[in-house]
PDB file of C-alpha atoms in Angstrom:
ATOM      1  CA  MET A 188     -10.579  33.992 -11.062  1.00  0.00           C
ATOM      2  CA  LYS A 189     -14.337  33.433 -10.851  1.00  0.00           C
ATOM      3  CA  ARG A 190     -15.674  33.599  -7.272  1.00  0.00           C
ATOM      4  CA  ARG A 191     -16.715  30.278  -5.796  1.00  0.00           C
ATOM      5  CA  PRO A 192     -20.532  30.168  -5.313  1.00  0.00           C
ATOM      6  CA  THR A 193     -21.778  30.128  -1.725  1.00  0.00           C
ATOM      7  CA  ILE A 194     -24.843  28.660  -0.075  1.00  0.00           C
ATOM      8  CA  THR A 195     -26.256  32.219   0.040  1.00  0.00           C
ATOM      9  CA  ASP A 196     -25.948  32.437  -3.754  1.00  0.00           C
ATOM     10  CA  VAL A 197     -27.855  29.173  -4.123  1.00  0.00           C
ATOM     11  CA  ALA A 198     -30.601  30.361  -1.757  1.00  0.00           C
ATOM     12  CA  ALA A 199     -31.021  33.626  -3.652  1.00  0.00           C
ATOM     13  CA  ALA A 200     -31.140  31.942  -7.061  1.00  0.00           C
ATOM     14  CA  ALA A 201     -33.633  29.302  -5.891  1.00  0.00           C
ATOM     15  CA  GLY A 202     -35.775  31.788  -3.957  1.00  0.00           C
ATOM     16  CA  VAL A 203     -35.512  29.903  -0.656  1.00  0.00           C
ATOM     17  CA  SER A 204     -33.760  30.309   2.682  1.00  0.00           C
ATOM     18  CA  VAL A 205     -30.219  29.207   3.454  1.00  0.00           C
ATOM     19  CA  ALA A 206     -31.652  26.638   5.882  1.00  0.00           C
ATOM     20  CA  THR A 207     -33.763  25.137   3.096  1.00  0.00           C
ATOM     21  CA  VAL A 208     -30.709  24.841   0.838  1.00  0.00           C
ATOM     22  CA  SER A 209     -28.810  23.063   3.616  1.00  0.00           C
ATOM     23  CA  LYS A 210     -31.669  20.600   4.147  1.00  0.00           C
ATOM     24  CA  ALA A 211     -32.037  19.929   0.416  1.00  0.00           C
ATOM     25  CA  VAL A 212     -28.289  19.410  -0.145  1.00  0.00           C
ATOM     26  CA  ASN A 213     -27.971  17.072   2.826  1.00  0.00           C
ATOM     27  CA  GLY A 214     -31.188  15.147   2.100  1.00  0.00           C
ATOM     28  CA  ARG A 215     -32.918  16.093   5.339  1.00  0.00           C
ATOM     29  CA  TYR A 216     -36.654  16.095   6.039  1.00  0.00           C
ATOM     30  CA  GLY A 217     -38.780  19.231   5.885  1.00  0.00           C
ATOM     31  CA  VAL A 218     -38.359  20.225   2.222  1.00  0.00           C
ATOM     32  CA  ALA A 219     -41.007  19.602  -0.408  1.00  0.00           C
ATOM     33  CA  THR A 220     -39.887  17.416  -3.302  1.00  0.00           C
ATOM     34  CA  GLU A 221     -40.524  20.194  -5.840  1.00  0.00           C
ATOM     35  CA  THR A 222     -38.502  22.672  -3.772  1.00  0.00           C
ATOM     36  CA  ALA A 223     -35.643  20.215  -3.230  1.00  0.00           C
ATOM     37  CA  ASP A 224     -35.490  19.510  -6.965  1.00  0.00           C
ATOM     38  CA  ARG A 225     -35.335  23.245  -7.703  1.00  0.00           C
ATOM     39  CA  VAL A 226     -32.564  23.773  -5.155  1.00  0.00           C
ATOM     40  CA  LEU A 227     -30.504  20.865  -6.484  1.00  0.00           C
ATOM     41  CA  ALA A 228     -30.923  22.135 -10.053  1.00  0.00           C
ATOM     42  CA  VAL A 229     -29.494  25.513  -8.967  1.00  0.00           C
ATOM     43  CA  VAL A 230     -26.682  23.735  -7.094  1.00  0.00           C
ATOM     44  CA  ALA A 231     -25.727  21.910 -10.289  1.00  0.00           C
ATOM     45  CA  GLU A 232     -26.042  25.059 -12.411  1.00  0.00           C
ATOM     46  CA  LEU A 233     -23.871  27.178 -10.129  1.00  0.00           C
ATOM     47  CA  GLY A 234     -21.387  24.385  -9.312  1.00  0.00           C
ATOM     48  CA  TYR A 235     -21.864  24.857  -5.571  1.00  0.00           C
ATOM     49  CA  GLU A 236     -20.080  22.465  -3.197  1.00  0.00           C
ATOM     50  CA  SER A 237     -20.578  22.592   0.552  1.00  0.00           C
ATOM     51  CA  SER A 238     -17.473  23.128   2.672  1.00  0.00           C
ATOM     52  CA  LEU A 239     -16.162  19.846   4.053  1.00  0.00           C
ATOM     53  CA  ILE A 240     -14.477  21.564   6.985  1.00  0.00           C
ATOM     54  CA  ALA A 241     -17.543  23.660   7.844  1.00  0.00           C
ATOM     55  CA  SER A 242     -19.756  20.574   7.694  1.00  0.00           C
ATOM     56  CA  SER A 243     -17.393  18.590   9.900  1.00  0.00           C
ATOM     57  CA  MET A 244     -17.336  21.368  12.494  1.00  0.00           C
ATOM     58  CA  ARG A 245     -21.133  21.210  12.731  1.00  0.00           C
ATOM     59  CA  SER A 246     -21.606  17.448  12.650  1.00  0.00           C
ATOM     60  CA  ARG A 247     -18.184  16.362  13.984  1.00  0.00           C
ATOM     61  CA  THR A 248     -17.983  13.925  11.056  1.00  0.00           C
ATOM     62  CA  THR A 249     -16.652  14.404   7.538  1.00  0.00           C
ATOM     63  CA  GLY A 250     -17.755  11.289   5.662  1.00  0.00           C
ATOM     64  CA  VAL A 251     -14.149  10.838   4.525  1.00  0.00           C
ATOM     65  CA  ILE A 252     -11.642   8.038   5.128  1.00  0.00           C
ATOM     66  CA  GLY A 253      -7.970   8.874   4.667  1.00  0.00           C
ATOM     67  CA  VAL A 254      -5.340   6.535   3.242  1.00  0.00           C
ATOM     68  CA  LEU A 255      -1.851   7.645   4.266  1.00  0.00           C
ATOM     69  CA  VAL A 256       1.018   6.496   2.037  1.00  0.00           C
ATOM     70  CA  ALA A 257       4.707   7.353   2.003  1.00  0.00           C
ATOM     71  CA  ASP A 258       4.673   7.517  -1.791  1.00  0.00           C
ATOM     72  CA  PHE A 259       2.304   6.805  -4.677  1.00  0.00           C
ATOM     73  CA  GLU A 260       4.208   3.794  -6.034  1.00  0.00           C
ATOM     74  CA  PRO A 261       2.720   0.592  -7.574  1.00  0.00           C
ATOM     75  CA  PHE A 262       2.103  -1.189  -4.249  1.00  0.00           C
ATOM     76  CA  SER A 263       0.234   1.714  -2.648  1.00  0.00           C
ATOM     77  CA  ALA A 264      -1.663   2.352  -5.893  1.00  0.00           C
ATOM     78  CA  GLU A 265      -3.051  -1.199  -5.812  1.00  0.00           C
ATOM     79  CA  ILE A 266      -3.933  -0.775  -2.125  1.00  0.00           C
ATOM     80  CA  LEU A 267      -5.867   2.396  -2.972  1.00  0.00           C
ATOM     81  CA  LYS A 268      -7.830   0.537  -5.651  1.00  0.00           C
ATOM     82  CA  GLY A 269      -8.883  -2.064  -3.086  1.00  0.00           C
ATOM     83  CA  VAL A 270      -9.912   0.560  -0.529  1.00  0.00           C
ATOM     84  CA  GLY A 271     -11.915   2.407  -3.178  1.00  0.00           C
ATOM     85  CA  GLN A 272     -13.754  -0.775  -4.166  1.00  0.00           C
ATOM     86  CA  ALA A 273     -14.661  -1.528  -0.549  1.00  0.00           C
ATOM     87  CA  LEU A 274     -15.971   2.013   0.018  1.00  0.00           C
ATOM     88  CA  ARG A 275     -17.967   2.135  -3.205  1.00  0.00           C
ATOM     89  CA  ASP A 276     -21.285   1.230  -1.542  1.00  0.00           C
ATOM     90  CA  SER A 277     -20.553   3.025   1.724  1.00  0.00           C
ATOM     91  CA  ARG A 278     -21.325   6.620   2.667  1.00  0.00           C
ATOM     92  CA  TYR A 279     -17.618   7.480   2.803  1.00  0.00           C
ATOM     93  CA  ASP A 280     -15.370   9.226   0.313  1.00  0.00           C
ATOM     94  CA  LEU A 281     -11.667   8.404  -0.025  1.00  0.00           C
ATOM     95  CA  LEU A 282      -8.805  10.831   0.557  1.00  0.00           C
ATOM     96  CA  ALA A 283      -5.316   9.640  -0.486  1.00  0.00           C
ATOM     97  CA  TYR A 284      -2.626  11.567   1.383  1.00  0.00           C
ATOM     98  CA  SER A 285       1.170  11.655   1.215  1.00  0.00           C
ATOM     99  CA  GLY A 286       2.916  14.109   3.509  1.00  0.00           C
ATOM    100  CA  SER A 287       5.785  16.308   2.355  1.00  0.00           C
ATOM    101  CA  HIS A 288       8.063  14.689   4.961  1.00  0.00           C
ATOM    102  CA  SER A 289       6.844  11.106   4.474  1.00  0.00           C
ATOM    103  CA  THR A 290      10.384   9.687   4.386  1.00  0.00           C
ATOM    104  CA  ALA A 291      11.030  10.702   8.014  1.00  0.00           C
ATOM    105  CA  GLU A 292      10.191   8.321  10.829  1.00  0.00           C
ATOM    106  CA  GLY A 293       6.905   9.175  12.513  1.00  0.00           C
ATOM    107  CA  TRP A 294       5.464  11.155   9.582  1.00  0.00           C
ATOM    108  CA  GLU A 295       2.170   9.344  10.153  1.00  0.00           C
ATOM    109  CA  ARG A 296       1.678  10.999  13.546  1.00  0.00           C
ATOM    110  CA  ARG A 297       2.059  14.462  12.050  1.00  0.00           C
ATOM    111  CA  SER A 298      -0.239  13.648   9.150  1.00  0.00           C
ATOM    112  CA  LEU A 299      -2.944  12.158  11.370  1.00  0.00           C
ATOM    113  CA  SER A 300      -2.757  15.132  13.706  1.00  0.00           C
ATOM    114  CA  ARG A 301      -3.256  17.427  10.710  1.00  0.00           C
ATOM    115  CA  LEU A 302      -6.182  15.480   9.234  1.00  0.00           C
ATOM    116  CA  SER A 303      -8.059  13.987  12.203  1.00  0.00           C
ATOM    117  CA  GLY A 304     -11.279  15.637  13.320  1.00  0.00           C
ATOM    118  CA  THR A 305     -11.560  18.159  10.480  1.00  0.00           C
ATOM    119  CA  LEU A 306     -10.883  16.186   7.280  1.00  0.00           C
ATOM    120  CA  ILE A 307     -11.199  12.460   8.033  1.00  0.00           C
ATOM    121  CA  ASP A 308     -13.266  10.163  10.268  1.00  0.00           C
ATOM    122  CA  GLY A 309     -10.786   7.271  10.104  1.00  0.00           C
ATOM    123  CA  ALA A 310      -7.494   6.339   8.465  1.00  0.00           C
ATOM    124  CA  ILE A 311      -5.573   3.507   6.837  1.00  0.00           C
ATOM    125  CA  MET A 312      -1.766   3.707   7.037  1.00  0.00           C
ATOM    126  CA  VAL A 313       0.204   1.867   4.338  1.00  0.00           C
ATOM    127  CA  THR A 314       3.662   0.519   5.311  1.00  0.00           C
ATOM    128  CA  PRO A 315       3.958   2.939   8.238  1.00  0.00           C
ATOM    129  CA  THR A 316       7.213   3.748  10.018  1.00  0.00           C
ATOM    130  CA  VAL A 317       5.403   3.539  13.370  1.00  0.00           C
ATOM    131  CA  VAL A 318       2.271   1.805  14.626  1.00  0.00           C
ATOM    132  CA  ASN A 319       1.703   3.556  17.952  1.00  0.00           C
ATOM    133  CA  VAL A 320       0.189   6.800  16.689  1.00  0.00           C
ATOM    134  CA  GLY A 321      -2.184   7.908  19.466  1.00  0.00           C
ATOM    135  CA  THR A 322      -4.947   9.389  17.291  1.00  0.00           C
ATOM    136  CA  GLU A 323      -8.524  10.403  18.024  1.00  0.00           C
ATOM    137  CA  VAL A 324      -9.931   8.562  14.983  1.00  0.00           C
ATOM    138  CA  PRO A 325      -9.893   4.796  14.285  1.00  0.00           C
ATOM    139  CA  VAL A 326      -6.801   3.661  12.358  1.00  0.00           C
ATOM    140  CA  VAL A 327      -5.815   0.418  10.591  1.00  0.00           C
ATOM    141  CA  ALA A 328      -2.257  -0.357   9.428  1.00  0.00           C
ATOM    142  CA  ILE A 329      -1.402  -2.287   6.238  1.00  0.00           C
ATOM    143  CA  ASP A 330       1.989  -4.038   6.157  1.00  0.00           C
ATOM    144  CA  PRO A 331       2.864  -2.770   9.646  1.00  0.00           C
ATOM    145  CA  HIS A 332       6.058  -1.657  11.280  1.00  0.00           C
ATOM    146  CA  THR A 333       7.987  -4.019  13.542  1.00  0.00           C
ATOM    147  CA  GLY A 334       7.269  -4.294  17.240  1.00  0.00           C
ATOM    148  CA  PRO A 335       4.039  -4.708  19.196  1.00  0.00           C
ATOM    149  CA  ALA A 336       1.128  -2.915  17.531  1.00  0.00           C
ATOM    150  CA  ASP A 337      -1.677  -1.146  19.336  1.00  0.00           C
ATOM    151  CA  LEU A 338      -3.498  -0.858  16.014  1.00  0.00           C
ATOM    152  CA  PRO A 339      -5.518  -3.364  13.985  1.00  0.00           C
ATOM    153  CA  THR A 340      -3.368  -4.632  11.107  1.00  0.00           C
ATOM    154  CA  VAL A 341      -3.765  -6.292   7.717  1.00  0.00           C
ATOM    155  CA  GLU A 342      -0.825  -7.973   5.973  1.00  0.00           C
ATOM    156  CA  SER A 343       0.175 -10.833   3.692  1.00  0.00           C
ATOM    157  CA  ASP A 344       1.958 -14.064   4.584  1.00  0.00           C
ATOM    158  CA  SER A 345       5.419 -12.766   3.755  1.00  0.00           C
ATOM    159  CA  TYR A 346       7.208 -15.644   5.460  1.00  0.00           C
ATOM    160  CA  GLY A 347       5.263 -18.269   3.518  1.00  0.00           C
ATOM    161  CA  GLY A 348       5.698 -16.322   0.283  1.00  0.00           C
ATOM    162  CA  ALA A 349       9.468 -16.112   0.747  1.00  0.00           C
ATOM    163  CA  LEU A 350       9.571 -19.864   1.377  1.00  0.00           C
ATOM    164  CA  GLN A 351       7.700 -20.405  -1.908  1.00  0.00           C
ATOM    165  CA  ALA A 352      10.027 -18.110  -3.867  1.00  0.00           C
ATOM    166  CA  THR A 353      13.250 -19.626  -2.530  1.00  0.00           C
ATOM    167  CA  ARG A 354      11.998 -23.209  -2.832  1.00  0.00           C
ATOM    168  CA  HIS A 355      11.039 -22.498  -6.439  1.00  0.00           C
ATOM    169  CA  LEU A 356      14.657 -21.544  -7.168  1.00  0.00           C
ATOM    170  CA  LEU A 357      15.939 -24.578  -5.275  1.00  0.00           C
ATOM    171  CA  GLU A 358      13.628 -26.909  -7.198  1.00  0.00           C
ATOM    172  CA  LEU A 359      15.002 -25.486 -10.451  1.00  0.00           C
ATOM    173  CA  GLY A 360      18.470 -26.591  -9.298  1.00  0.00           C
ATOM    174  CA  HIS A 361      19.969 -23.341  -7.990  1.00  0.00           C
ATOM    175  CA  VAL A 362      22.310 -23.559  -5.007  1.00  0.00           C
ATOM    176  CA  ARG A 363      23.904 -20.114  -4.860  1.00  0.00           C
ATOM    177  CA  ILE A 364      20.812 -18.013  -4.280  1.00  0.00           C
ATOM    178  CA  GLY A 365      21.107 -14.369  -3.345  1.00  0.00           C
ATOM    179  CA  PHE A 366      18.596 -12.234  -1.478  1.00  0.00           C
ATOM    180  CA  ILE A 367      18.146  -8.462  -1.631  1.00  0.00           C
ATOM    181  CA  ALA A 368      16.122  -7.398   1.388  1.00  0.00           C
ATOM    182  CA  GLY A 369      13.538  -4.638   1.857  1.00  0.00           C
ATOM    183  CA  ARG A 370      12.959  -2.081   4.595  1.00  0.00           C
ATOM    184  CA  PRO A 371      14.389  -3.420   7.872  1.00  0.00           C
ATOM    185  CA  ASP A 372      11.712  -1.630   9.923  1.00  0.00           C
ATOM    186  CA  LEU A 373       8.802  -3.543   8.341  1.00  0.00           C
ATOM    187  CA  ARG A 374       7.540  -6.796   9.783  1.00  0.00           C
ATOM    188  CA  SER A 375       7.008  -8.145   6.255  1.00  0.00           C
ATOM    189  CA  SER A 376      10.640  -7.508   5.257  1.00  0.00           C
ATOM    190  CA  ILE A 377      11.934  -9.372   8.294  1.00  0.00           C
ATOM    191  CA  ALA A 378       9.560 -12.257   7.511  1.00  0.00           C
ATOM    192  CA  ARG A 379      10.774 -12.466   3.896  1.00  0.00           C
ATOM    193  CA  ASP A 380      14.374 -12.608   5.076  1.00  0.00           C
ATOM    194  CA  ALA A 381      13.436 -15.374   7.529  1.00  0.00           C
ATOM    195  CA  GLY A 382      11.581 -17.344   4.845  1.00  0.00           C
ATOM    196  CA  TYR A 383      14.582 -17.161   2.511  1.00  0.00           C
ATOM    197  CA  ARG A 384      16.924 -18.409   5.225  1.00  0.00           C
ATOM    198  CA  ARG A 385      14.571 -21.185   6.328  1.00  0.00           C
ATOM    199  CA  ALA A 386      14.214 -22.533   2.786  1.00  0.00           C
ATOM    200  CA  LEU A 387      17.999 -22.709   2.360  1.00  0.00           C
ATOM    201  CA  THR A 388      18.487 -24.312   5.773  1.00  0.00           C
ATOM    202  CA  ASP A 389      15.797 -26.921   5.034  1.00  0.00           C
ATOM    203  CA  ALA A 390      17.693 -27.735   1.815  1.00  0.00           C
ATOM    204  CA  GLY A 391      20.941 -28.207   3.758  1.00  0.00           C
ATOM    205  CA  ILE A 392      22.515 -25.024   2.344  1.00  0.00           C
ATOM    206  CA  THR A 393      24.376 -22.615   4.613  1.00  0.00           C
ATOM    207  CA  VAL A 394      23.386 -18.981   4.106  1.00  0.00           C
ATOM    208  CA  ASP A 395      26.347 -17.089   2.614  1.00  0.00           C
ATOM    209  CA  PRO A 396      26.438 -13.517   4.034  1.00  0.00           C
ATOM    210  CA  VAL A 397      27.937 -12.139   0.809  1.00  0.00           C
ATOM    211  CA  LEU A 398      24.785 -13.222  -1.009  1.00  0.00           C
ATOM    212  CA  VAL A 399      22.503 -11.136   1.219  1.00  0.00           C
ATOM    213  CA  GLY A 400      22.202  -7.453   0.319  1.00  0.00           C
ATOM    214  CA  SER A 401      20.249  -4.517   1.732  1.00  0.00           C
ATOM    215  CA  GLY A 402      17.950  -2.809  -0.757  1.00  0.00           C
ATOM    216  CA  SER A 403      15.440  -1.095   1.570  1.00  0.00           C
ATOM    217  CA  TYR A 404      13.001  -0.907  -1.374  1.00  0.00           C
ATOM    218  CA  ARG A 405      15.104   1.930  -2.814  1.00  0.00           C
ATOM    219  CA  GLN A 406      16.296   1.517  -6.390  1.00  0.00           C
ATOM    220  CA  ASP A 407      19.654   3.183  -5.721  1.00  0.00           C
ATOM    221  CA  ALA A 408      20.377   0.840  -2.806  1.00  0.00           C
ATOM    222  CA  VAL A 409      19.175  -2.194  -4.783  1.00  0.00           C
ATOM    223  CA  ARG A 410      21.495  -1.243  -7.649  1.00  0.00           C
ATOM    224  CA  VAL A 411      24.520  -1.014  -5.333  1.00  0.00           C
ATOM    225  CA  ALA A 412      23.715  -4.375  -3.715  1.00  0.00           C
ATOM    226  CA  ALA A 413      23.084  -6.086  -7.069  1.00  0.00           C
ATOM    227  CA  LEU A 414      26.288  -4.763  -8.647  1.00  0.00           C
ATOM    228  CA  GLU A 415      28.341  -5.940  -5.681  1.00  0.00           C
ATOM    229  CA  MET A 416      26.731  -9.379  -5.769  1.00  0.00           C
ATOM    230  CA  LEU A 417      26.868  -9.930  -9.533  1.00  0.00           C
ATOM    231  CA  ARG A 418      30.451  -8.731 -10.008  1.00  0.00           C
ATOM    232  CA  ARG A 419      31.764 -11.495  -7.753  1.00  0.00           C
ATOM    233  CA  GLY A 420      33.638 -14.386  -9.278  1.00  0.00           C
ATOM    234  CA  ASP A 421      31.374 -16.718  -7.329  1.00  0.00           C
ATOM    235  CA  ARG A 422      28.229 -14.741  -8.103  1.00  0.00           C
ATOM    236  CA  PRO A 423      24.791 -16.231  -7.458  1.00  0.00           C
ATOM    237  CA  THR A 424      22.929 -18.001 -10.219  1.00  0.00           C
ATOM    238  CA  ALA A 425      19.611 -16.751  -8.840  1.00  0.00           C
ATOM    239  CA  ILE A 426      18.383 -13.822  -6.722  1.00  0.00           C
ATOM    240  CA  PHE A 427      15.194 -13.432  -4.709  1.00  0.00           C
ATOM    241  CA  ALA A 428      14.227  -9.769  -4.279  1.00  0.00           C
ATOM    242  CA  ALA A 429      11.937  -8.588  -1.482  1.00  0.00           C
ATOM    243  CA  ASN A 430       9.648  -6.765  -3.920  1.00  0.00           C
ATOM    244  CA  ASP A 431       9.034  -6.535  -7.661  1.00  0.00           C
ATOM    245  CA  ILE A 432      10.494  -3.059  -8.124  1.00  0.00           C
ATOM    246  CA  SER A 433      13.761  -4.363  -6.663  1.00  0.00           C
ATOM    247  CA  ALA A 434      13.616  -7.484  -8.845  1.00  0.00           C
ATOM    248  CA  MET A 435      13.157  -5.425 -12.017  1.00  0.00           C
ATOM    249  CA  GLU A 436      16.109  -3.242 -11.041  1.00  0.00           C
ATOM    250  CA  ILE A 437      18.220  -6.392 -10.630  1.00  0.00           C
ATOM    251  CA  VAL A 438      17.230  -7.484 -14.153  1.00  0.00           C
ATOM    252  CA  LYS A 439      18.445  -4.086 -15.449  1.00  0.00           C
ATOM    253  CA  VAL A 440      21.755  -4.409 -13.605  1.00  0.00           C
ATOM    254  CA  ALA A 441      22.253  -7.936 -14.953  1.00  0.00           C
ATOM    255  CA  ALA A 442      21.725  -6.694 -18.523  1.00  0.00           C
ATOM    256  CA  GLU A 443      24.264  -3.905 -17.994  1.00  0.00           C
ATOM    257  CA  LEU A 444      26.789  -6.522 -16.887  1.00  0.00           C
ATOM    258  CA  GLY A 445      26.086  -8.680 -19.945  1.00  0.00           C
ATOM    259  CA  LEU A 446      24.162 -11.324 -18.021  1.00  0.00           C
ATOM    260  CA  GLY A 447      21.051 -12.784 -19.629  1.00  0.00           C
ATOM    261  CA  VAL A 448      17.902 -13.391 -17.563  1.00  0.00           C
ATOM    262  CA  PRO A 449      17.113 -16.227 -17.053  1.00  0.00           C
ATOM    263  CA  ARG A 450      19.998 -17.741 -19.072  1.00  0.00           C
ATOM    264  CA  ASP A 451      22.748 -16.552 -16.715  1.00  0.00           C
ATOM    265  CA  LEU A 452      20.687 -15.366 -13.754  1.00  0.00           C
ATOM    266  CA  SER A 453      17.235 -16.223 -12.460  1.00  0.00           C
ATOM    267  CA  VAL A 454      15.331 -13.447 -10.673  1.00  0.00           C
ATOM    268  CA  ILE A 455      12.129 -13.623  -8.637  1.00  0.00           C
ATOM    269  CA  GLY A 456      10.282 -10.818  -6.877  1.00  0.00           C
ATOM    270  CA  PHE A 457       7.418 -10.327  -4.458  1.00  0.00           C
ATOM    271  CA  ASP A 458       4.059  -8.485  -4.881  1.00  0.00           C
ATOM    272  CA  ASP A 459       2.982  -9.137  -8.497  1.00  0.00           C
ATOM    273  CA  ILE A 460       2.436  -5.482  -9.316  1.00  0.00           C
ATOM    274  CA  PRO A 461       0.821  -4.908 -12.764  1.00  0.00           C
ATOM    275  CA  GLU A 462       4.209  -4.111 -14.316  1.00  0.00           C
ATOM    276  CA  ALA A 463       5.557  -7.559 -13.366  1.00  0.00           C
ATOM    277  CA  SER A 464       3.625  -9.435 -16.051  1.00  0.00           C
ATOM    278  CA  LYS A 465       4.371  -6.745 -18.660  1.00  0.00           C
ATOM    279  CA  SER A 466       8.144  -6.694 -18.268  1.00  0.00           C
ATOM    280  CA  ALA A 467      10.400  -8.471 -20.771  1.00  0.00           C
ATOM    281  CA  PRO A 468      10.857 -11.210 -19.820  1.00  0.00           C
ATOM    282  CA  ALA A 469       7.774 -11.375 -17.593  1.00  0.00           C
ATOM    283  CA  LEU A 470       8.819 -11.392 -13.940  1.00  0.00           C
ATOM    284  CA  SER A 471       8.476 -14.486 -11.789  1.00  0.00           C
ATOM    285  CA  THR A 472       7.116 -13.393  -8.433  1.00  0.00           C
ATOM    286  CA  VAL A 473       5.066 -14.151  -5.352  1.00  0.00           C
ATOM    287  CA  ARG A 474       1.611 -12.646  -5.560  1.00  0.00           C
ATOM    288  CA  GLN A 475       0.238 -10.929  -2.516  1.00  0.00           C
ATOM    289  CA  PRO A 476      -3.390  -9.803  -2.900  1.00  0.00           C
ATOM    290  CA  MET A 477      -2.724  -6.063  -2.766  1.00  0.00           C
ATOM    291  CA  GLN A 478      -6.214  -4.898  -3.644  1.00  0.00           C
ATOM    292  CA  THR A 479      -7.661  -7.383  -1.156  1.00  0.00           C
ATOM    293  CA  LEU A 480      -5.320  -5.963   1.502  1.00  0.00           C
ATOM    294  CA  GLY A 481      -6.844  -2.544   0.879  1.00  0.00           C
ATOM    295  CA  ALA A 482     -10.402  -3.872   0.846  1.00  0.00           C
ATOM    296  CA  GLU A 483      -9.919  -5.870   4.066  1.00  0.00           C
ATOM    297  CA  ALA A 484      -8.385  -2.843   5.792  1.00  0.00           C
ATOM    298  CA  ALA A 485     -11.330  -0.687   4.698  1.00  0.00           C
ATOM    299  CA  ARG A 486     -13.886  -3.229   5.942  1.00  0.00           C
ATOM    300  CA  LEU A 487     -12.056  -3.538   9.259  1.00  0.00           C
ATOM    301  CA  LEU A 488     -11.951   0.241   9.616  1.00  0.00           C
ATOM    302  CA  LEU A 489     -15.658   0.604   8.821  1.00  0.00           C
ATOM    303  CA  THR A 490     -16.463  -1.937  11.536  1.00  0.00           C
ATOM    304  CA  LEU A 491     -14.415   0.023  14.063  1.00  0.00           C
ATOM    305  CA  MET A 492     -15.969   3.332  12.991  1.00  0.00           C
ATOM    306  CA  ASP A 493     -19.454   1.851  13.511  1.00  0.00           C
ATOM    307  CA  GLY A 494     -18.455   1.019  17.079  1.00  0.00           C
ATOM    308  CA  ASP A 495     -18.617  -2.738  16.476  1.00  0.00           C
ATOM    309  CA  VAL A 496     -16.088  -5.382  17.498  1.00  0.00           C
ATOM    310  CA  PRO A 497     -14.371  -6.971  14.446  1.00  0.00           C
ATOM    311  CA  ALA A 498     -14.037 -10.747  14.181  1.00  0.00           C
ATOM    312  CA  ALA A 499     -10.238 -10.300  14.081  1.00  0.00           C
ATOM    313  CA  THR A 500      -8.017  -7.272  14.561  1.00  0.00           C
ATOM    314  CA  HIS A 501      -4.916  -8.781  12.951  1.00  0.00           C
ATOM    315  CA  VAL A 502      -5.555 -10.254   9.499  1.00  0.00           C
ATOM    316  CA  THR A 503      -3.019 -12.222   7.425  1.00  0.00           C
ATOM    317  CA  LEU A 504      -3.782 -13.063   3.786  1.00  0.00           C
ATOM    318  CA  PRO A 505      -2.195 -15.925   1.813  1.00  0.00           C
ATOM    319  CA  THR A 506       0.362 -15.485  -0.983  1.00  0.00           C
ATOM    320  CA  ARG A 507       0.886 -17.514  -4.178  1.00  0.00           C
ATOM    321  CA  LEU A 508       3.895 -18.346  -6.363  1.00  0.00           C
ATOM    322  CA  ILE A 509       3.618 -17.007  -9.943  1.00  0.00           C
ATOM    323  CA  PRO A 510       6.467 -18.469 -12.048  1.00  0.00           C
ATOM    324  CA  ARG A 511       7.100 -16.621 -15.304  1.00  0.00           C
ATOM    325  CA  GLY A 512       9.984 -15.905 -17.643  1.00  0.00           C
ATOM    326  CA  THR A 513      12.760 -14.733 -15.326  1.00  0.00           C
ATOM    327  CA  THR A 514      13.401 -18.087 -13.620  1.00  0.00           C
ATOM    328  CA  ALA A 515      14.865 -21.221 -15.199  1.00  0.00           C
ATOM    329  CA  PRO A 516      17.314 -24.030 -14.295  1.00  0.00           C
ATOM    330  CA  PRO A 517      20.968 -22.937 -14.078  1.00  0.00           C
ATOM    331  CA  LEU A 518      23.232 -23.731 -17.043  1.00  0.00           C
TER     332      LEU A 518
END
């Protein structure tokens, strides 16, 4: 393997000192324009990149913001797009990180401990399992864990979105409406469950426990819950799923059981991931502004990193009903 060029190699090739290379690369004063141009030309020719860790040890900053995700699935991918857009005109680069043990509770603490101080200046945690992380760098949580948070948070109006989804099904004429819930440790999942129940109660319908299943945002668990619900003699005529991935899995299960969507079963999700509008039929859902969640979290984090006081430390963004092809009146 070809040896990675060093700052000493650049200095020798450009005929200057190591200190001059460092100043030219970092845009500092004290280097003539002609000399800086020559150094940067050699840097490009040799493919030299300064060491992020070495730079951070000298300056105690890295110029990098970390986004910690449990998995690179559609929701977190949209969040990352929003963070990237917000950082585009800043001096910070983006590091997306998923730990090898990100399914275990508290993985964020281990990841932050590993990254803080040497690789990142601040972090955004997406759907964390904990919110009390005790880190030395500023941190913002998106779609936070349950319980009191000692971190700034950004989330969507999950309760209001669940009300919209369930009321949409009620307005179409459905009475037996099932719900497949998400992760029980997330505040948003609890809010979506509450919104579903409130909409039914407001309509004078008693919540039937057999029509509420636990999916935990895992396709295997969603499949089990959907099969159990749809094999009943008194099966639901509509199901609200706590996210789009779950809703699309329910559509698959319905097809396997010979049920047409929306002819025999209406299905509505939550998120409006890009795949939702491309599915066949296109998925009815509640849109939460995922990229805006990422952008708002990034702006909040930048404010904290600058040592300023943000206008709000807990931000909630509105959601919107997007009816498409998977919901219709019951036969």
